[in-house]
Amino acid sequence: MIAAASLTLAACGGGSDSEGGGSGGTSDAVITSFSTQPQNPLIPTNTNEVGGGNIVDLIFAGLISYKTDGSSENEVADSITSDDNKLWTVKIKSGWTFSDGTDVTANSFVDAWNYGADAANEQLSAYFFYPIAGTDDEGTIPDGGKTISGLKVVDDSTFTIELKQSESDFPSRLGYSAFFPLPASAFDDMDAFGKKPIGNGPYDFASMTDNVEAVLTPSKTYEGVRPAKNGGVTLKFYENPDTAFSDVQAGNLDVLDQVPPSALTTYKDDSSIQAFSEPGSPNSTITIPESLPGFEKGEEGNLRRQAISKAINREEITDKIFDGSRIPSTDFSSPLMPGFTEDIEGQDVLDFDAAGAKDLWAQADAIKPFEGKFVVAYNADGPGNKEWVEALTNQLKNNLGINAEPKAFPTFAELRTEVTDRTIGTAFRTGWQPDYPSIYNYIAPIFGTGAGSNDGDYSNKDLDALLQQASGAQDDTERYKLYADAQAILFKDLPAIPLWNTSISAAAADGVKNVKFNWQNKPELQDITK
């Protein structure tokens, strides 16, 4: 099996055992962690945002899992092998069960993937199945089909995956939630299942109170590589990040993965908490749907997108609001990804140039005058969102001479609902926490035609073709060049405006032990004790 590249992203607490930074074995204490209200019921193939993902990743186990540094190891899989990188044989380990006591079998995976690829089910993560033979370019089964022809169950512990082309790195994607298994009972009533899911991971789902919390308890049957070392995890849903930070200081919240801007200049010296600061992989962007007047596909829309990008002073925002805990973007991925390069055609569109931006906007106005205002929507429960969106829209006002303003949604779930329903009617903040460590994952699920996270409905067949070539590349050098070529197209079209990458700026309460953050900037909650 080709493992995902290892990344140096682990952030560890610097205190002694008594201060909470060292090893503390296991404990029966329940760990509380910051999160947000999930957008949808907890079905793995329909969960593509952080609030739901935080839960799904703890209550399910996939064929592989990712270590803290981003490298991969088999979890449910005993082996994933191929002679030609096109036909893969998967053997799963014996003894795996779901929390309802039923066995995890080959059918548990194949049936779940078939459900996810069934177009009638409209699953947000269907796009991840597109490499498999028997799906279309959007990952769904054509002509109303119910089963993916490229999946075959051999016996209870074995199934095969036939791809459309040879892809040597395909197994490294199989730790993402779209590829999680489901018990047979899920298909009796998927809506009911999503409200109280039955998983096979290190934790069992106990309960969830909307806009309050989700309670997870340690699994009694899990024997995988991520055993729970605590008495459970409670994910608390906050609408005000400042309140969450105050709760960490007071010992009422154990882990906060993003310190709010109000505390960024002081948190590292705060003796009441444990502070964490390391490079990180998520990015932040602004998505501008092609349906917005003035930003449609064509010369006028391209000029306005370029003008918006050049009118943003990324360094000013990352320094003054985020105290250097954000790094201005130089591409659509992260400098921590294998194959990262700044040598991409069109990358200079990210350079701040107020005069150049105003000239580009004037060229667009010469084609057709812009009417109305440019609005950027954001969720107020995300740390720093209010501050940076207000700063950015002020920059657009000053540098372009246009009417630009922010629009706040109270919660991430509310914002995502309008984005998913395509009722948003404005530009909006977006970002990406990678599903597996690859530049490909920053491009294909977001900008591929029909992809589940393609919130701006962008489509470019040349980009799609390059992504397909990159998937089939037989060596890293060729693959990385194709990634750069694909990003050159994105820099020309700018379906989203890259802003910055988010470093790990996190806090844990005093007395909390074994705190570390992984390659996704997420805490390894199963390891934390107190």
Tab-separated table of N, CA and C in Angstrom, residues 386-526:
chain	number	residue	atom	x	y	z
A	386	LYS	N	-15.497	37.434	12.170
A	386	LYS	CA	-16.072	38.781	12.183
A	386	LYS	C	-14.993	39.826	11.918
A	387	GLU	N	-13.870	39.665	12.605
A	387	GLU	CA	-12.818	40.673	12.508
A	387	GLU	C	-12.204	40.738	11.112
A	388	TRP	N	-11.875	39.549	10.560
A	388	TRP	CA	-11.192	39.607	9.270
A	388	TRP	C	-12.121	39.963	8.119
A	389	VAL	N	-13.379	39.535	8.166
A	389	VAL	CA	-14.301	39.894	7.087
A	389	VAL	C	-14.575	41.402	7.104
A	390	GLU	N	-14.705	41.979	8.294
A	390	GLU	CA	-14.891	43.429	8.375
A	390	GLU	C	-13.667	44.164	7.841
A	391	ALA	N	-12.471	43.684	8.198
A	391	ALA	CA	-11.250	44.322	7.707
A	391	ALA	C	-11.134	44.191	6.198
A	392	LEU	N	-11.444	43.006	5.675
A	392	LEU	CA	-11.324	42.773	4.238
A	392	LEU	C	-12.304	43.634	3.447
A	393	THR	N	-13.543	43.714	3.879
A	393	THR	CA	-14.515	44.532	3.142
A	393	THR	C	-14.162	46.021	3.235
A	394	ASN	N	-13.544	46.439	4.335
A	394	ASN	CA	-13.064	47.821	4.415
A	394	ASN	C	-11.943	48.068	3.412
A	395	GLN	N	-11.056	47.092	3.254
A	395	GLN	CA	-9.995	47.228	2.257
A	395	GLN	C	-10.581	47.355	0.847
A	396	LEU	N	-11.603	46.545	0.557
A	396	LEU	CA	-12.222	46.615	-0.770
A	396	LEU	C	-12.883	47.968	-0.999
A	397	LYS	N	-13.502	48.513	0.038
A	397	LYS	CA	-14.087	49.859	-0.075
A	397	LYS	C	-13.018	50.884	-0.417
A	398	ASN	N	-11.932	50.841	0.355
A	398	ASN	CA	-10.899	51.860	0.204
A	398	ASN	C	-10.091	51.699	-1.071
A	399	ASN	N	-9.797	50.454	-1.445
A	399	ASN	CA	-8.887	50.225	-2.569
A	399	ASN	C	-9.588	50.167	-3.914
A	400	LEU	N	-10.876	49.822	-3.919
A	400	LEU	CA	-11.620	49.743	-5.182
A	400	LEU	C	-12.659	50.846	-5.320
A	401	GLY	N	-12.981	51.498	-4.202
A	401	GLY	CA	-14.001	52.537	-4.247
A	401	GLY	C	-15.395	51.987	-4.476
A	402	ILE	N	-15.651	50.773	-3.956
A	402	ILE	CA	-16.960	50.146	-4.136
A	402	ILE	C	-17.660	50.013	-2.784
A	403	ASN	N	-18.927	49.732	-2.841
A	403	ASN	CA	-19.705	49.485	-1.625
A	403	ASN	C	-19.549	48.005	-1.274
A	404	ALA	N	-18.750	47.721	-0.257
A	404	ALA	CA	-18.524	46.344	0.190
A	404	ALA	C	-18.864	46.246	1.663
A	405	GLU	N	-19.493	45.149	2.049
A	405	GLU	CA	-19.883	45.013	3.452
A	405	GLU	C	-19.976	43.539	3.849
A	406	PRO	N	-19.845	43.261	5.149
A	406	PRO	CA	-19.983	41.888	5.645
A	406	PRO	C	-21.445	41.539	5.919
A	407	LYS	N	-21.709	40.239	5.978
A	407	LYS	CA	-23.026	39.753	6.374
A	407	LYS	C	-22.827	38.573	7.313
A	408	ALA	N	-23.302	38.698	8.539
A	408	ALA	CA	-23.051	37.685	9.560
A	408	ALA	C	-24.183	36.669	9.642
A	409	PHE	N	-23.818	35.397	9.728
A	409	PHE	CA	-24.737	34.319	10.096
A	409	PHE	C	-24.344	33.874	11.506
A	410	PRO	N	-25.294	33.642	12.396
A	410	PRO	CA	-24.936	33.282	13.770
A	410	PRO	C	-24.090	32.027	13.878
A	411	THR	N	-24.405	30.999	13.057
A	411	THR	CA	-23.706	29.729	13.184
A	411	THR	C	-23.221	29.235	11.828
A	412	PHE	N	-22.226	28.358	11.882
A	412	PHE	CA	-21.684	27.743	10.682
A	412	PHE	C	-22.750	26.913	9.974
A	413	ALA	N	-23.577	26.210	10.746
A	413	ALA	CA	-24.621	25.378	10.147
A	413	ALA	C	-25.594	26.225	9.340
A	414	GLU	N	-25.949	27.409	9.849
A	414	GLU	CA	-26.881	28.280	9.128
A	414	GLU	C	-26.262	28.809	7.839
A	415	LEU	N	-24.991	29.196	7.912
A	415	LEU	CA	-24.320	29.641	6.694
A	415	LEU	C	-24.245	28.515	5.672
A	416	ARG	N	-23.817	27.326	6.118
A	416	ARG	CA	-23.655	26.215	5.201
A	416	ARG	C	-24.978	25.780	4.575
A	417	THR	N	-26.071	25.908	5.304
A	417	THR	CA	-27.373	25.533	4.746
A	417	THR	C	-27.708	26.391	3.533
A	418	GLU	N	-27.489	27.703	3.631
A	418	GLU	CA	-27.791	28.576	2.491
A	418	GLU	C	-26.797	28.365	1.350
A	419	VAL	N	-25.535	28.050	1.707
A	419	VAL	CA	-24.558	27.761	0.667
A	419	VAL	C	-24.949	26.475	-0.077
A	420	THR	N	-25.292	25.442	0.677
A	420	THR	CA	-25.648	24.151	0.070
A	420	THR	C	-26.931	24.258	-0.743
A	421	ASP	N	-27.899	25.037	-0.251
A	421	ASP	CA	-29.171	25.202	-0.958
A	421	ASP	C	-29.081	26.182	-2.120
A	422	ARG	N	-27.920	26.854	-2.246
A	422	ARG	CA	-27.693	27.847	-3.303
A	422	ARG	C	-28.656	29.028	-3.179
A	423	THR	N	-28.973	29.406	-1.942
A	423	THR	CA	-29.819	30.573	-1.690
A	423	THR	C	-29.019	31.726	-1.098
A	424	ILE	N	-27.703	31.595	-1.019
A	424	ILE	CA	-26.864	32.552	-0.315
A	424	ILE	C	-26.895	33.935	-0.970
A	425	GLY	N	-26.782	34.007	-2.297
A	425	GLY	CA	-26.925	35.274	-3.008
A	425	GLY	C	-25.778	36.259	-2.824
A	426	THR	N	-24.668	35.850	-2.209
A	426	THR	CA	-23.511	36.722	-2.002
A	426	THR	C	-22.237	35.894	-2.130
A	427	ALA	N	-21.101	36.578	-2.083
A	427	ALA	CA	-19.846	35.875	-1.849
A	427	ALA	C	-19.834	35.415	-0.392
A	428	PHE	N	-18.989	34.454	-0.053
A	428	PHE	CA	-18.995	33.942	1.318
A	428	PHE	C	-17.644	33.333	1.658
A	429	ARG	N	-17.344	33.337	2.960
A	429	ARG	CA	-16.078	32.773	3.425
A	429	ARG	C	-16.121	31.255	3.298
A	430	THR	N	-15.024	30.720	2.846
A	430	THR	CA	-14.864	29.274	2.771
A	430	THR	C	-13.467	28.938	3.272
A	431	GLY	N	-13.211	27.687	3.440
A	431	GLY	CA	-11.898	27.237	3.873
A	431	GLY	C	-11.845	25.735	3.723
A	432	TRP	N	-10.668	25.192	3.864
A	432	TRP	CA	-10.515	23.752	3.648
A	432	TRP	C	-9.567	23.158	4.665
A	433	GLN	N	-10.074	22.209	5.401
A	433	GLN	CA	-9.258	21.383	6.283
A	433	GLN	C	-9.066	20.067	5.540
A	434	PRO	N	-7.849	19.758	5.095
A	434	PRO	CA	-7.664	18.626	4.172
A	434	PRO	C	-8.141	17.296	4.746
A	435	ASP	N	-8.689	16.463	3.868
A	435	ASP	CA	-9.172	15.143	4.256
A	435	ASP	C	-8.051	14.119	4.282
A	436	TYR	N	-7.077	14.300	3.424
A	436	TYR	CA	-5.865	13.482	3.417
A	436	TYR	C	-4.744	14.365	2.880
A	437	PRO	N	-3.488	14.095	3.240
A	437	PRO	CA	-2.403	15.026	2.948
A	437	PRO	C	-1.953	15.011	1.496
A	438	SER	N	-2.626	15.810	0.668
A	438	SER	CA	-2.309	15.880	-0.751
A	438	SER	C	-2.830	17.188	-1.326
A	439	ILE	N	-2.059	17.816	-2.219
A	439	ILE	CA	-2.535	19.010	-2.920
A	439	ILE	C	-3.807	18.698	-3.686
A	440	TYR	N	-3.893	17.487	-4.200
A	440	TYR	CA	-5.084	17.058	-4.944
A	440	TYR	C	-6.352	17.294	-4.133
A	441	ASN	N	-6.269	17.053	-2.818
A	441	ASN	CA	-7.459	17.176	-1.977
A	441	ASN	C	-7.898	18.623	-1.794
A	442	TYR	N	-7.011	19.574	-2.037
A	442	TYR	CA	-7.377	20.995	-1.972
A	442	TYR	C	-8.021	21.479	-3.277
A	443	ILE	N	-7.935	20.659	-4.331
A	443	ILE	CA	-8.416	21.104	-5.633
A	443	ILE	C	-9.650	20.335	-6.086
A	444	ALA	N	-9.523	19.002	-6.182
A	444	ALA	CA	-10.587	18.204	-6.804
A	444	ALA	C	-11.930	18.296	-6.089
A	445	PRO	N	-12.020	18.109	-4.752
A	445	PRO	CA	-13.335	18.142	-4.107
A	445	PRO	C	-13.977	19.520	-4.083
A	446	ILE	N	-13.175	20.567	-4.357
A	446	ILE	CA	-13.679	21.941	-4.264
A	446	ILE	C	-13.950	22.539	-5.633
A	447	PHE	N	-13.120	22.213	-6.617
A	447	PHE	CA	-13.222	22.856	-7.924
A	447	PHE	C	-13.519	21.898	-9.071
A	448	GLY	N	-13.518	20.588	-8.808
A	448	GLY	CA	-13.895	19.645	-9.852
A	448	GLY	C	-15.360	19.807	-10.225
A	449	THR	N	-15.665	19.644	-11.484
A	449	THR	CA	-17.049	19.798	-11.942
A	449	THR	C	-17.968	18.850	-11.180
A	450	GLY	N	-18.992	19.407	-10.533
A	450	GLY	CA	-19.978	18.609	-9.814
A	450	GLY	C	-19.519	18.092	-8.467
A	451	ALA	N	-18.345	18.496	-7.999
A	451	ALA	CA	-17.841	18.002	-6.712
A	451	ALA	C	-18.725	18.498	-5.565
A	452	GLY	N	-18.813	17.693	-4.509
A	452	GLY	CA	-19.728	17.989	-3.415
A	452	GLY	C	-19.407	19.260	-2.653
A	453	SER	N	-18.137	19.690	-2.649
A	453	SER	CA	-17.762	20.928	-1.970
A	453	SER	C	-17.490	22.063	-2.953
A	454	ASN	N	-17.963	21.911	-4.176
A	454	ASN	CA	-17.827	22.948	-5.191
A	454	ASN	C	-18.960	23.958	-4.991
A	455	ASP	N	-18.789	24.810	-3.979
A	455	ASP	CA	-19.872	25.687	-3.548
A	455	ASP	C	-20.195	26.791	-4.541
A	456	GLY	N	-19.253	27.124	-5.419
A	456	GLY	CA	-19.498	28.177	-6.398
A	456	GLY	C	-19.954	27.667	-7.741
A	457	ASP	N	-20.170	26.326	-7.843
A	457	ASP	CA	-20.603	25.685	-9.094
A	457	ASP	C	-19.654	25.981	-10.251
A	458	TYR	N	-18.373	26.002	-9.943
A	458	TYR	CA	-17.335	26.233	-10.953
A	458	TYR	C	-17.159	24.984	-11.811
A	459	SER	N	-16.877	25.201	-13.091
A	459	SER	CA	-16.635	24.070	-13.991
A	459	SER	C	-15.640	24.481	-15.063
A	460	ASN	N	-14.575	23.693	-15.191
A	460	ASN	CA	-13.591	23.908	-16.242
A	460	ASN	C	-13.091	22.531	-16.676
A	461	LYS	N	-13.403	22.151	-17.890
A	461	LYS	CA	-13.070	20.810	-18.370
A	461	LYS	C	-11.563	20.594	-18.466
A	462	ASP	N	-10.807	21.667	-18.726
A	462	ASP	CA	-9.352	21.528	-18.760
A	462	ASP	C	-8.818	21.187	-17.373
A	463	LEU	N	-9.381	21.811	-16.359
A	463	LEU	CA	-8.983	21.481	-14.989
A	463	LEU	C	-9.328	20.031	-14.673
A	464	ASP	N	-10.541	19.615	-15.026
A	464	ASP	CA	-10.961	18.229	-14.767
A	464	ASP	C	-9.999	17.244	-15.429
A	465	ALA	N	-9.575	17.554	-16.646
A	465	ALA	CA	-8.676	16.654	-17.369
A	465	ALA	C	-7.310	16.576	-16.688
A	466	LEU	N	-6.812	17.707	-16.216
A	466	LEU	CA	-5.526	17.712	-15.523
A	466	LEU	C	-5.589	16.925	-14.216
A	467	LEU	N	-6.701	17.043	-13.505
A	467	LEU	CA	-6.860	16.294	-12.258
A	467	LEU	C	-6.884	14.794	-12.527
A	468	GLN	N	-7.540	14.417	-13.620
A	468	GLN	CA	-7.572	12.998	-13.966
A	468	GLN	C	-6.176	12.506	-14.337
A	469	GLN	N	-5.429	13.323	-15.066
A	469	GLN	CA	-4.056	12.944	-15.409
A	469	GLN	C	-3.190	12.839	-14.159
A	470	ALA	N	-3.378	13.763	-13.220
A	470	ALA	CA	-2.591	13.737	-11.988
A	470	ALA	C	-2.876	12.481	-11.186
A	471	SER	N	-4.142	12.061	-11.165
A	471	SER	CA	-4.502	10.847	-10.437
A	471	SER	C	-3.827	9.623	-11.032
A	472	GLY	N	-3.665	9.638	-12.338
A	472	GLY	CA	-3.069	8.489	-13.006
A	472	GLY	C	-1.566	8.566	-13.153
A	473	ALA	N	-0.947	9.653	-12.709
A	473	ALA	CA	0.503	9.800	-12.829
A	473	ALA	C	1.213	8.709	-12.031
A	474	GLN	N	2.282	8.177	-12.599
A	474	GLN	CA	2.967	7.045	-11.977
A	474	GLN	C	4.184	7.457	-11.153
A	475	ASP	N	4.499	8.754	-11.150
A	475	ASP	CA	5.591	9.198	-10.278
A	475	ASP	C	5.244	10.586	-9.746
A	476	ASP	N	5.850	10.934	-8.605
A	476	ASP	CA	5.520	12.174	-7.919
A	476	ASP	C	5.885	13.409	-8.727
A	477	THR	N	6.992	13.375	-9.441
A	477	THR	CA	7.426	14.545	-10.204
A	477	THR	C	6.375	14.953	-11.225
A	478	GLU	N	5.875	13.968	-11.959
A	478	GLU	CA	4.832	14.243	-12.949
A	478	GLU	C	3.558	14.715	-12.264
A	479	ARG	N	3.189	14.064	-11.156
A	479	ARG	CA	1.962	14.415	-10.447
A	479	ARG	C	2.023	15.851	-9.941
A	480	TYR	N	3.143	16.230	-9.349
A	480	TYR	CA	3.257	17.573	-8.779
A	480	TYR	C	3.223	18.650	-9.864
A	481	LYS	N	3.808	18.363	-11.027
A	481	LYS	CA	3.742	19.326	-12.127
A	481	LYS	C	2.303	19.527	-12.587
A	482	LEU	N	1.542	18.447	-12.649
A	482	LEU	CA	0.138	18.549	-13.059
A	482	LEU	C	-0.682	19.323	-12.034
A	483	TYR	N	-0.355	19.166	-10.765
A	483	TYR	CA	-1.025	19.979	-9.737
A	483	TYR	C	-0.766	21.467	-9.978
A	484	ALA	N	0.481	21.806	-10.306
A	484	ALA	CA	0.822	23.209	-10.566
A	484	ALA	C	0.086	23.727	-11.803
A	485	ASP	N	0.002	22.900	-12.839
A	485	ASP	CA	-0.721	23.295	-14.050
A	485	ASP	C	-2.200	23.516	-13.747
A	486	ALA	N	-2.771	22.655	-12.898
A	486	ALA	CA	-4.177	22.807	-12.521
A	486	ALA	C	-4.392	24.103	-11.755
A	487	GLN	N	-3.458	24.438	-10.870
A	487	GLN	CA	-3.603	25.673	-10.104
A	487	GLN	C	-3.434	26.911	-10.979
A	488	ALA	N	-2.662	26.797	-12.051
A	488	ALA	CA	-2.537	27.921	-12.987
A	488	ALA	C	-3.894	28.263	-13.588
A	489	ILE	N	-4.700	27.242	-13.865
A	489	ILE	CA	-6.064	27.477	-14.367
A	489	ILE	C	-6.897	28.171	-13.298
A	490	LEU	N	-6.744	27.725	-12.053
A	490	LEU	CA	-7.512	28.341	-10.969
A	490	LEU	C	-7.110	29.795	-10.749
A	491	PHE	N	-5.817	30.098	-10.888
A	491	PHE	CA	-5.378	31.487	-10.733
A	491	PHE	C	-5.938	32.379	-11.843
A	492	LYS	N	-6.181	31.808	-13.001
A	492	LYS	CA	-6.768	32.571	-14.097
A	492	LYS	C	-8.268	32.804	-13.872
A	493	ASP	N	-8.965	31.762	-13.416
A	493	ASP	CA	-10.421	31.855	-13.264
A	493	ASP	C	-10.851	32.368	-11.892
A	494	LEU	N	-10.060	32.110	-10.855
A	494	LEU	CA	-10.338	32.535	-9.479
A	494	LEU	C	-11.776	32.249	-9.025
A	495	PRO	N	-12.205	30.982	-9.083
A	495	PRO	CA	-13.528	30.656	-8.533
A	495	PRO	C	-13.599	30.922	-7.031
A	496	ALA	N	-12.457	30.883	-6.373
A	496	ALA	CA	-12.327	31.285	-4.979
A	496	ALA	C	-11.042	32.099	-4.859
A	497	ILE	N	-11.016	33.021	-3.888
A	497	ILE	CA	-9.850	33.874	-3.681
A	497	ILE	C	-9.049	33.321	-2.505
A	498	PRO	N	-7.846	32.781	-2.723
A	498	PRO	CA	-7.040	32.312	-1.593
A	498	PRO	C	-6.632	33.477	-0.693
A	499	LEU	N	-6.699	33.258	0.623
A	499	LEU	CA	-6.359	34.305	1.578
A	499	LEU	C	-5.123	33.956	2.401
A	500	TRP	N	-5.219	32.890	3.215
A	500	TRP	CA	-4.103	32.520	4.080
A	500	TRP	C	-4.255	31.087	4.566
A	501	ASN	N	-3.147	30.561	5.091
A	501	ASN	CA	-3.158	29.264	5.761
A	501	ASN	C	-3.173	29.489	7.268
A	502	THR	N	-3.917	28.639	7.962
A	502	THR	CA	-4.105	28.791	9.399
A	502	THR	C	-3.104	27.951	10.175
A	503	SER	N	-2.288	28.608	10.981
A	503	SER	CA	-1.376	27.898	11.867
A	503	SER	C	-2.137	27.357	13.073
A	504	ILE	N	-1.530	26.416	13.765
A	504	ILE	CA	-2.109	25.922	15.007
A	504	ILE	C	-1.903	26.981	16.077
A	505	SER	N	-2.991	27.574	16.537
A	505	SER	CA	-2.983	28.537	17.647
A	505	SER	C	-4.073	28.076	18.593
A	506	ALA	N	-3.711	27.208	19.512
A	506	ALA	CA	-4.699	26.489	20.302
A	506	ALA	C	-4.393	26.608	21.787
A	507	ALA	N	-5.366	26.197	22.589
A	507	ALA	CA	-5.213	26.269	24.036
A	507	ALA	C	-5.860	25.063	24.687
A	508	ALA	N	-5.280	24.637	25.804
A	508	ALA	CA	-5.853	23.573	26.630
A	508	ALA	C	-5.855	24.050	28.075
A	509	ALA	N	-6.798	23.557	28.831
A	509	ALA	CA	-6.920	23.956	30.231
A	509	ALA	C	-5.784	23.369	31.057
A	510	ASP	N	-5.505	24.004	32.165
A	510	ASP	CA	-4.495	23.509	33.087
A	510	ASP	C	-4.919	22.129	33.600
A	511	GLY	N	-3.969	21.210	33.685
A	511	GLY	CA	-4.270	19.872	34.178
A	511	GLY	C	-4.643	18.870	33.118
A	512	VAL	N	-4.812	19.328	31.878
A	512	VAL	CA	-5.133	18.432	30.765
A	512	VAL	C	-3.818	17.888	30.199
A	513	LYS	N	-3.766	16.584	29.951
A	513	LYS	CA	-2.517	15.928	29.550
A	513	LYS	C	-2.609	15.334	28.142
A	514	ASN	N	-1.428	15.048	27.591
A	514	ASN	CA	-1.306	14.353	26.302
A	514	ASN	C	-1.964	15.108	25.156
A	515	VAL	N	-1.890	16.440	25.191
A	515	VAL	CA	-2.518	17.241	24.142
A	515	VAL	C	-1.563	17.362	22.954
A	516	LYS	N	-2.038	16.978	21.791
A	516	LYS	CA	-1.273	17.168	20.561
A	516	LYS	C	-2.250	17.419	19.421
A	517	PHE	N	-1.788	18.181	18.446
A	517	PHE	CA	-2.625	18.542	17.305
A	517	PHE	C	-2.043	17.911	16.048
A	518	ASN	N	-2.919	17.428	15.177
A	518	ASN	CA	-2.456	16.657	14.033
A	518	ASN	C	-2.290	17.503	12.784
A	519	TRP	N	-2.022	16.838	11.680
A	519	TRP	CA	-1.741	17.487	10.404
A	519	TRP	C	-2.930	18.289	9.871
A	520	GLN	N	-4.123	18.077	10.442
A	520	GLN	CA	-5.305	18.845	10.056
A	520	GLN	C	-5.570	20.013	11.009
A	521	ASN	N	-4.678	20.256	11.965
A	521	ASN	CA	-4.878	21.253	13.033
A	521	ASN	C	-5.932	20.812	14.045
A	522	LYS	N	-6.267	19.527	14.063
A	522	LYS	CA	-7.280	19.024	14.981
A	522	LYS	C	-6.625	18.320	16.169
A	523	PRO	N	-7.211	18.455	17.365
A	523	PRO	CA	-6.663	17.739	18.523
A	523	PRO	C	-6.917	16.242	18.400
A	524	GLU	N	-5.935	15.451	18.849
A	524	GLU	CA	-6.110	13.996	18.878
A	524	GLU	C	-6.875	13.668	20.162
A	525	LEU	N	-8.191	13.813	20.081
A	525	LEU	CA	-9.026	13.760	21.287
A	525	LEU	C	-8.983	12.412	21.988
A	526	GLN	N	-8.782	11.347	21.242
A	526	GLN	CA	-8.777	10.015	21.857
A	526	GLN	C	-7.585	9.829	22.796
